[in-house]
């Protein structure tokens, strides 16, 4: 491997949410979805060149930025994005917020597949939308879609939009083209607009394949707004840049207005240079090595639990670096278990409750850290539960 993901980069005291959000100096945080790895050297070099210029005034997003994004998605994912269909804003969550505010009214319903990324709930709440749940079906440590329930709920509840997570956090699924096609056809049949959050798109395990929702057909492109960013895959979320791809002009104009109303239309120069550097041949190689490392952490986790705490099982991880641990055999609700681990062994996993409308028995574990960090957290976790259960 050319890149060293084993290196421990100290992050405490760098004003980072993951390590600096709690006063406990011994806390080992494997919660929020950012990585403990340094950004790729070619990204840092590109940012350094920009930094050396020394002037950081307002930014005009250059054509070369759009070209990098378009080239990347065409080459890697066979998705031909049209330049005029692209909008930008300061993040995927602000993008979702702007889309919901633009295409729905307070009181309108929006369907989501639960459990799901916690900010989906807050975005819906803040837009005054009413949540309609299409719960994912969990069987044998694997999530699948209940298409009948999806269509039935759409017919009975008449949601305006479907907020899709592709790949899915925290279920770990990379939806197949067939699954997305079935969902998209149901939405077209019943006039439901699709908002697809594809921030985890590059974080796919070996053997799985990400399909951009809008790449499936021109009808799907016309009936969707897709949110993308290099932020999650290249660990540059703090640089705050994301794109919305929307073919339908009338909707795109509304979203553009929404972004301006929210005053989230000014991005920073580092997001642009970092994304351009990421979306390169070197970026592809870095990602390949990253996912190899994350995959080996995932295999390590599965084996470690099988050997030391077999009553906790791991949901099959097809994409994202977020493992989803089924702790139901322990019988401790996730919030209580999460608190217990923080207090007793100084390990911070995210309680599954954050991703659901009701309590559950899952913990989400961030695998994007050096193996030594994961190993330490797992050792504490298993020892504690073995001694106390
Ligand atoms: C599904 C999903 N969407 C969006 C985000 C955050 O997006 P941003 O930081 O660009 O607002 C996350 C972060 O974990 C996520 O998991």
Short mmCIF file of C-alpha atoms and ligand atoms in Angstrom, two decimals:
data_model
loop_
_atom_site.label_atom_id
_atom_site.label_comp_id
_atom_site.label_asym_id
_atom_site.label_seq_id
_atom_site.Cartn_x
_atom_site.Cartn_y
_atom_site.Cartn_z
CA UNK A 1 0.00 0.00 0.00
CA UNK A 2 1.23 3.44 -0.90
CA UNK A 3 -0.89 5.22 1.71
CA UNK A 4 -0.54 4.53 5.41
CA UNK A 5 -3.92 4.25 7.09
CA UNK A 6 -2.34 2.76 10.22
CA UNK A 7 -0.87 6.12 11.20
CA UNK A 8 -2.46 7.54 14.34
CA UNK A 9 -3.15 11.21 13.67
CA UNK A 10 -3.89 12.89 17.02
CA UNK A 11 -7.13 14.85 16.64
CA UNK A 12 -7.99 15.80 20.21
CA UNK A 13 -7.52 19.54 20.67
CA UNK A 14 -8.03 20.32 16.97
CA UNK A 15 -11.61 21.55 17.49
CA UNK A 16 -13.05 18.49 15.83
CA UNK A 17 -16.55 17.30 16.65
CA UNK A 18 -15.55 13.66 16.91
CA UNK A 19 -12.78 14.00 19.52
CA UNK A 20 -13.47 17.36 21.17
CA UNK A 21 -17.18 17.07 21.93
CA UNK A 22 -16.73 15.58 25.35
CA UNK A 23 -14.66 16.48 28.41
CA UNK A 24 -13.49 12.94 29.10
CA UNK A 25 -9.80 12.90 28.06
CA UNK A 26 -9.88 9.09 27.80
CA UNK A 27 -12.88 8.87 25.49
CA UNK A 28 -12.32 6.79 22.36
CA UNK A 29 -14.78 8.17 19.79
CA UNK A 30 -16.00 5.93 16.98
CA UNK A 31 -19.24 7.76 16.38
CA UNK A 32 -19.76 10.69 13.96
CA UNK A 33 -19.10 9.88 10.28
CA UNK A 34 -15.72 11.35 9.61
CA UNK A 35 -12.44 9.54 9.28
CA UNK A 36 -9.40 9.64 11.54
CA UNK A 37 -7.18 9.51 8.44
CA UNK A 38 -5.30 12.46 7.05
CA UNK A 39 -6.57 13.71 3.71
CA UNK A 40 -4.71 12.38 0.67
CA UNK A 41 -1.34 14.12 0.10
CA UNK A 42 -2.33 15.42 -3.34
CA UNK A 43 -5.37 17.13 -1.75
CA UNK A 44 -3.21 18.72 0.93
CA UNK A 45 -0.72 19.89 -1.71
CA UNK A 46 -3.46 21.47 -3.82
CA UNK A 47 -4.81 23.24 -0.74
CA UNK A 48 -1.30 24.35 0.21
CA UNK A 49 -0.83 25.98 -3.20
CA UNK A 50 -4.11 27.82 -2.75
CA UNK A 51 -3.14 28.77 0.82
CA UNK A 52 0.16 30.21 -0.37
CA UNK A 53 -1.69 32.72 -2.50
CA UNK A 54 -2.86 34.29 0.74
CA UNK A 55 -6.05 35.95 -0.48
CA UNK A 56 -9.31 34.31 0.53
CA UNK A 57 -12.06 36.55 -0.76
CA UNK A 58 -15.41 35.49 -2.19
CA UNK A 59 -15.29 32.66 -4.65
CA UNK A 60 -16.58 32.22 -8.17
CA UNK A 61 -16.87 28.49 -8.78
CA UNK A 62 -14.74 27.89 -11.89
CA UNK A 63 -15.73 25.85 -14.94
CA UNK A 64 -12.79 23.54 -14.19
CA UNK A 65 -14.59 22.48 -11.00
CA UNK A 66 -17.72 21.46 -12.90
CA UNK A 67 -15.57 19.65 -15.46
CA UNK A 68 -13.84 17.60 -12.73
CA UNK A 69 -17.14 16.49 -11.21
CA UNK A 70 -18.64 15.66 -14.62
CA UNK A 71 -15.54 13.73 -15.73
CA UNK A 72 -15.38 11.77 -12.47
CA UNK A 73 -18.99 10.59 -12.54
CA UNK A 74 -18.86 9.75 -16.25
CA UNK A 75 -15.65 7.74 -15.90
CA UNK A 76 -16.36 5.97 -12.64
CA UNK A 77 -20.10 5.58 -12.67
CA UNK A 78 -21.25 5.96 -16.27
CA UNK A 79 -23.40 8.94 -15.31
CA UNK A 80 -23.35 11.79 -17.81
CA UNK A 81 -24.14 14.90 -15.78
CA UNK A 82 -25.11 18.00 -17.75
CA UNK A 83 -23.30 21.15 -16.64
CA UNK A 84 -26.50 23.19 -16.64
CA UNK A 85 -28.19 20.72 -14.28
CA UNK A 86 -25.66 21.34 -11.49
CA UNK A 87 -26.15 23.54 -8.44
CA UNK A 88 -23.77 23.89 -5.54
CA UNK A 89 -24.18 24.63 -1.85
CA UNK A 90 -22.32 24.19 1.43
CA UNK A 91 -23.19 20.57 2.21
CA UNK A 92 -25.53 17.70 1.52
CA UNK A 93 -27.72 18.40 4.56
CA UNK A 94 -28.14 22.07 3.52
CA UNK A 95 -28.89 20.73 0.01
CA UNK A 96 -31.64 18.43 1.31
CA UNK A 97 -33.03 21.24 3.44
CA UNK A 98 -33.15 23.61 0.46
CA UNK A 99 -34.80 20.99 -1.77
CA UNK A 100 -37.47 20.13 0.80
CA UNK A 101 -38.20 23.78 1.46
CA UNK A 102 -38.45 24.43 -2.29
CA UNK A 103 -40.64 21.55 -3.44
CA UNK A 104 -42.87 20.91 -0.43
CA UNK A 105 -45.11 22.98 1.80
CA UNK A 106 -45.41 22.60 5.57
CA UNK A 107 -47.77 19.72 6.18
CA UNK A 108 -46.71 17.83 3.04
CA UNK A 109 -45.67 14.24 3.58
CA UNK A 110 -42.28 12.77 2.71
CA UNK A 111 -41.50 9.06 2.68
CA UNK A 112 -38.20 7.67 4.02
CA UNK A 113 -36.76 4.21 4.58
CA UNK A 114 -35.98 3.71 8.23
CA UNK A 115 -33.70 3.39 10.12
CA UNK A 116 -31.94 6.27 8.42
CA UNK A 117 -29.38 9.06 8.87
CA UNK A 118 -30.57 11.26 11.75
CA UNK A 119 -30.47 14.57 9.83
CA UNK A 120 -33.20 13.26 7.52
CA UNK A 121 -35.57 13.59 10.47
CA UNK A 122 -34.42 17.09 11.38
CA UNK A 123 -34.59 18.30 7.76
CA UNK A 124 -38.17 17.04 7.48
CA UNK A 125 -39.12 18.56 10.81
CA UNK A 126 -37.55 21.92 9.96
CA UNK A 127 -39.37 22.03 6.62
CA UNK A 128 -42.65 21.30 8.43
CA UNK A 129 -43.03 17.98 6.59
CA UNK A 130 -44.78 14.92 7.93
CA UNK A 131 -42.73 11.73 8.02
CA UNK A 132 -44.05 8.61 6.34
CA UNK A 133 -41.99 5.51 7.14
CA UNK A 134 -41.24 2.63 4.83
CA UNK A 135 -39.33 0.51 7.34
CA UNK A 136 -36.53 -1.58 5.88
CA UNK A 137 -36.94 -5.26 6.61
CA UNK A 138 -34.17 -6.71 8.77
CA UNK A 139 -33.53 -10.44 8.40
CA UNK A 140 -30.36 -12.46 8.93
CA UNK A 141 -28.22 -9.37 9.50
CA UNK A 142 -29.32 -7.85 6.22
CA UNK A 143 -31.75 -5.12 5.18
CA UNK A 144 -34.10 -5.34 2.24
CA UNK A 145 -36.84 -3.09 0.91
CA UNK A 146 -40.52 -3.87 1.40
CA UNK A 147 -41.71 -2.64 -2.00
CA UNK A 148 -45.35 -3.52 -1.35
CA UNK A 149 -45.35 -1.41 1.81
CA UNK A 150 -43.59 1.39 -0.10
CA UNK A 151 -46.25 1.55 -2.80
CA UNK A 152 -49.13 1.02 -0.36
CA UNK A 153 -47.92 3.91 1.83
CA UNK A 154 -47.48 6.11 -1.22
CA UNK A 155 -51.03 5.39 -2.34
CA UNK A 156 -52.56 5.89 1.10
CA UNK A 157 -50.42 8.76 2.41
CA UNK A 158 -49.71 10.56 -0.89
CA UNK A 159 -46.27 11.92 0.00
CA UNK A 160 -44.88 14.70 -2.17
CA UNK A 161 -41.35 13.33 -2.08
CA UNK A 162 -39.22 10.29 -1.33
CA UNK A 163 -35.97 11.00 0.52
CA UNK A 164 -33.64 8.16 -0.47
CA UNK A 165 -30.26 7.30 1.04
CA UNK A 166 -28.09 5.62 -1.63
CA UNK A 167 -25.89 3.95 -0.33
CA UNK A 168 -27.76 3.68 2.91
CA UNK A 169 -26.55 4.95 6.29
CA UNK A 170 -26.84 3.09 8.69
CA UNK A 171 -28.22 -0.06 7.01
CA UNK A 172 -24.98 -0.45 5.03
CA UNK A 173 -26.79 -1.36 1.81
CA UNK A 174 -25.58 -0.29 -1.61
CA UNK A 175 -28.87 -0.39 -3.46
CA UNK A 176 -28.75 -2.35 -6.69
CA UNK A 177 -29.86 -0.96 -10.01
CA UNK A 178 -32.90 -3.30 -9.87
CA UNK A 179 -33.93 -2.09 -6.43
CA UNK A 180 -33.55 1.55 -7.44
CA UNK A 181 -35.46 0.91 -10.66
CA UNK A 182 -38.39 -0.58 -8.75
CA UNK A 183 -38.44 2.34 -6.32
CA UNK A 184 -38.11 4.92 -9.09
CA UNK A 185 -40.89 3.38 -11.16
CA UNK A 186 -43.28 3.40 -8.20
CA UNK A 187 -42.43 7.07 -7.63
CA UNK A 188 -43.06 7.98 -11.25
CA UNK A 189 -46.33 6.02 -11.26
CA UNK A 190 -47.62 8.02 -8.30
CA UNK A 191 -45.97 11.36 -9.01
CA UNK A 192 -43.57 11.34 -6.05
CA UNK A 193 -40.38 13.36 -6.51
CA UNK A 194 -37.14 11.60 -5.47
CA UNK A 195 -34.43 13.32 -3.44
CA UNK A 196 -31.42 11.02 -3.42
CA UNK A 197 -28.64 11.57 -0.90
CA UNK A 198 -25.60 9.93 -2.49
CA UNK A 199 -22.88 11.28 -0.20
CA UNK A 200 -21.56 7.76 0.57
CA UNK A 201 -21.29 6.88 -3.12
CA UNK A 202 -17.57 6.07 -3.27
CA UNK A 203 -17.52 4.14 -0.01
CA UNK A 204 -18.39 0.79 -1.49
CA UNK A 205 -16.96 -2.55 -0.44
CA UNK A 206 -15.21 -4.81 -2.93
CA UNK A 207 -17.76 -6.68 -5.05
CA UNK A 208 -20.54 -4.08 -4.78
CA UNK A 209 -21.50 -1.40 -7.24
CA UNK A 210 -22.97 2.05 -6.69
CA UNK A 211 -25.66 3.16 -9.13
CA UNK A 212 -26.42 6.88 -9.31
CA UNK A 213 -30.21 7.08 -9.16
CA UNK A 214 -30.42 9.62 -12.00
CA UNK A 215 -28.21 7.52 -14.27
CA UNK A 216 -30.86 4.81 -14.60
CA UNK A 217 -32.99 6.64 -17.18
CA UNK A 218 -33.86 10.13 -18.37
CA UNK A 219 -37.27 9.75 -16.70
CA UNK A 220 -35.55 9.06 -13.38
CA UNK A 221 -33.24 12.03 -13.91
CA UNK A 222 -36.28 14.24 -14.63
CA UNK A 223 -38.00 13.05 -11.47
CA UNK A 224 -35.13 13.53 -9.05
CA UNK A 225 -32.62 15.79 -7.38
CA UNK A 226 -29.41 13.95 -6.49
CA UNK A 227 -27.06 15.27 -3.81
CA UNK A 228 -23.37 14.45 -4.12
CA UNK A 229 -20.10 15.56 -2.56
CA UNK A 230 -16.50 14.42 -2.32
CA UNK A 231 -16.64 15.27 1.37
CA UNK A 232 -17.43 11.90 2.92
CA UNK A 233 -15.21 9.76 0.70
CA UNK A 234 -12.15 12.00 0.94
CA UNK A 235 -12.63 13.18 4.53
CA UNK A 236 -13.02 16.84 3.63
CA UNK A 237 -16.48 17.47 5.13
CA UNK A 238 -15.22 20.53 7.00
CA UNK A 239 -14.51 22.22 3.66
CA UNK A 240 -18.25 22.34 2.97
CA UNK A 241 -19.07 21.83 -0.66
CA UNK A 242 -21.78 19.73 -2.29
CA UNK A 243 -23.69 19.55 -5.54
CA UNK A 244 -27.31 19.02 -6.44
CA UNK A 245 -28.00 17.53 -9.86
CA UNK A 246 -31.51 18.24 -11.07
CA UNK A 247 -32.62 17.87 -14.69
CA UNK A 248 -36.12 19.29 -14.29
CA UNK A 249 -35.69 22.97 -14.93
CA UNK A 250 -38.72 24.22 -13.06
CA UNK A 251 -37.67 22.37 -9.91
CA UNK A 252 -34.01 23.36 -10.32
CA UNK A 253 -34.96 27.02 -10.43
CA UNK A 254 -36.94 26.61 -7.22
CA UNK A 255 -34.07 24.82 -5.48
CA UNK A 256 -31.62 27.49 -6.63
CA UNK A 257 -33.90 30.11 -5.14
CA UNK A 258 -34.13 28.05 -1.92
CA UNK A 259 -30.33 27.92 -1.62
CA UNK A 260 -30.22 31.69 -2.01
CA UNK A 261 -33.03 32.29 0.47
CA UNK A 262 -31.13 30.15 3.00
CA UNK A 263 -27.95 32.11 2.21
CA UNK A 264 -26.05 28.89 1.64
CA UNK A 265 -24.82 29.90 -1.79
CA UNK A 266 -21.26 31.00 -0.97
CA UNK A 267 -18.68 28.25 -0.82
CA UNK A 268 -15.03 28.50 0.19
CA UNK A 269 -11.95 28.25 -2.03
CA UNK A 270 -10.54 25.18 -0.27
CA UNK A 271 -13.59 23.04 -0.98
CA UNK A 272 -13.13 23.68 -4.67
CA UNK A 273 -9.42 22.93 -4.92
CA UNK A 274 -9.76 19.89 -2.65
CA UNK A 275 -12.62 18.42 -4.70
CA UNK A 276 -10.76 19.02 -7.96
CA UNK A 277 -7.69 17.29 -6.55
CA UNK A 278 -9.80 14.41 -5.20
CA UNK A 279 -11.57 13.79 -8.49
CA UNK A 280 -8.42 12.68 -10.26
CA UNK A 281 -6.61 9.44 -11.14
CA UNK A 282 -4.67 9.69 -7.88
CA UNK A 283 -8.00 10.06 -6.11
CA UNK A 284 -9.21 6.78 -7.58
CA UNK A 285 -6.15 4.96 -6.33
CA UNK A 286 -6.37 6.55 -2.87
CA UNK A 287 -10.02 5.51 -2.63
CA UNK A 288 -9.22 1.97 -3.69
CA UNK A 289 -6.65 1.66 -0.93
CA UNK A 290 -8.93 3.36 1.60
CA UNK A 291 -11.75 0.92 0.95
CA UNK A 292 -9.38 -2.01 1.12
CA UNK A 293 -8.34 -0.79 4.57
CA UNK A 294 -11.90 -0.13 5.73
CA UNK A 295 -12.92 -3.54 4.45
CA UNK A 296 -10.13 -5.19 6.42
CA UNK A 297 -11.32 -3.30 9.52
CA UNK A 298 -14.81 -4.62 8.84
CA UNK A 299 -13.54 -8.19 8.55
CA UNK A 300 -11.51 -7.69 11.71
CA UNK A 301 -14.62 -6.46 13.55
CA UNK A 302 -16.70 -9.45 12.42
CA UNK A 303 -14.01 -11.93 13.43
CA UNK A 304 -13.28 -10.22 16.75
CA UNK A 305 -16.93 -10.26 17.74
CA UNK A 306 -17.41 -13.83 16.57
CA UNK A 307 -14.46 -14.89 18.73
CA UNK A 308 -15.16 -12.77 21.79
CA UNK A 309 -18.79 -11.73 21.92
CA UNK A 310 -20.76 -13.91 19.52
CA UNK A 311 -24.12 -12.74 20.84
CA UNK A 312 -23.46 -9.40 19.08
CA UNK A 313 -23.74 -9.74 15.31
CA UNK A 314 -22.79 -7.40 12.49
CA UNK A 315 -25.10 -6.30 9.70
CA UNK A 316 -23.63 -7.07 6.27
CA UNK A 317 -21.71 -3.97 5.20
CA UNK A 318 -21.87 -3.32 1.46
CA UNK A 319 -21.06 0.36 1.66
CA UNK A 320 -20.18 3.26 3.99
CA UNK A 321 -17.58 2.85 6.74
CA UNK A 322 -20.26 2.58 9.41
CA UNK A 323 -20.81 -0.85 10.91
CA UNK A 324 -24.22 -1.59 12.40
CA UNK A 325 -24.04 -3.93 15.36
CA UNK A 326 -27.06 -5.93 16.38
CA UNK A 327 -26.90 -6.04 20.19
CA UNK A 328 -30.45 -7.26 20.76
CA UNK A 329 -29.22 -10.43 22.50
CA UNK A 330 -27.79 -8.21 25.25
CA UNK A 331 -31.26 -6.85 25.97
CA UNK A 332 -30.07 -3.30 26.71
CA UNK A 333 -31.78 -0.54 24.69
CA UNK A 334 -29.30 1.37 22.52
CA UNK A 335 -29.39 4.71 24.41
CA UNK A 336 -28.73 2.99 27.70
CA UNK A 337 -26.02 0.79 26.21
CA UNK A 338 -24.37 3.78 24.52
CA UNK A 339 -24.29 5.72 27.82
CA UNK A 340 -23.02 2.73 29.71
CA UNK A 341 -20.11 2.28 27.32
CA UNK A 342 -19.20 5.96 27.55
CA UNK A 343 -19.30 5.99 31.33
CA UNK A 344 -17.72 2.65 32.10
CA UNK A 345 -15.16 2.05 29.38
CA UNK A 346 -14.84 5.46 27.67
CA UNK A 347 -15.88 4.19 24.26
CA UNK A 348 -18.28 6.20 22.14
CA UNK A 349 -20.39 4.28 19.63
CA UNK A 350 -23.58 5.89 18.30
CA UNK A 351 -26.79 4.45 19.78
CA UNK A 352 -29.02 3.09 17.03
CA UNK A 353 -31.88 5.11 18.49
CA UNK A 354 -30.56 8.21 16.69
CA UNK A 355 -31.57 6.70 13.36
CA UNK A 356 -35.06 5.52 14.27
CA UNK A 357 -38.33 6.90 15.50
CA UNK A 358 -38.33 4.38 18.33
CA UNK A 359 -35.74 2.69 20.52
CA UNK A 360 -33.77 -0.26 19.16
CA UNK A 361 -30.82 -2.47 20.06
CA UNK A 362 -28.20 -1.39 17.54
CA UNK A 363 -24.91 0.46 17.85
CA UNK A 364 -23.18 2.22 14.93
CA UNK A 365 -19.41 1.89 14.87
CA UNK A 366 -17.18 4.07 12.69
CA UNK A 367 -14.58 1.86 11.02
CA UNK A 368 -12.66 4.69 9.36
CA UNK A 369 -9.88 4.71 11.91
CA UNK A 370 -6.52 3.01 12.31
CA UNK A 371 -6.93 -0.67 13.14
CA UNK A 372 -5.23 -0.07 16.51
CA UNK A 373 -8.04 2.33 17.50
CA UNK A 374 -10.73 -0.13 16.48
CA UNK A 375 -8.91 -2.99 18.20
CA UNK A 376 -8.69 -1.04 21.48
CA UNK A 377 -12.37 -0.07 21.37
CA UNK A 378 -13.43 -3.64 20.64
CA UNK A 379 -11.23 -5.06 23.36
CA UNK A 380 -12.81 -2.72 25.93
CA UNK A 381 -16.30 -3.37 24.57
CA UNK A 382 -16.03 -7.17 24.61
CA UNK A 383 -14.23 -7.37 27.96
CA UNK A 384 -16.81 -5.14 29.62
CA UNK A 385 -19.78 -7.04 28.27
CA UNK A 386 -18.26 -10.41 29.01
CA UNK A 387 -17.65 -9.37 32.61
CA UNK A 388 -21.02 -7.71 33.07
CA UNK A 389 -23.34 -9.98 31.13
C1 LIG B 1 -26.41 10.11 4.51
C2 LIG B 1 -25.69 11.35 4.89
N1 LIG B 1 -26.01 12.52 4.30
C3 LIG B 1 -25.39 13.67 4.62
C4 LIG B 1 -24.39 13.71 5.58
C5 LIG B 1 -23.71 15.01 5.92
O1 LIG B 1 -23.60 15.82 4.81
P1 LIG B 1 -22.94 17.27 4.88
O2 LIG B 1 -21.86 17.23 5.92
O3 LIG B 1 -22.43 17.48 3.49
O4 LIG B 1 -24.04 18.22 5.22
C6 LIG B 1 -24.03 12.52 6.21
C7 LIG B 1 -23.00 12.54 7.26
O5 LIG B 1 -22.78 11.60 7.95
C8 LIG B 1 -24.69 11.32 5.86
O6 LIG B 1 -24.38 10.15 6.46
#
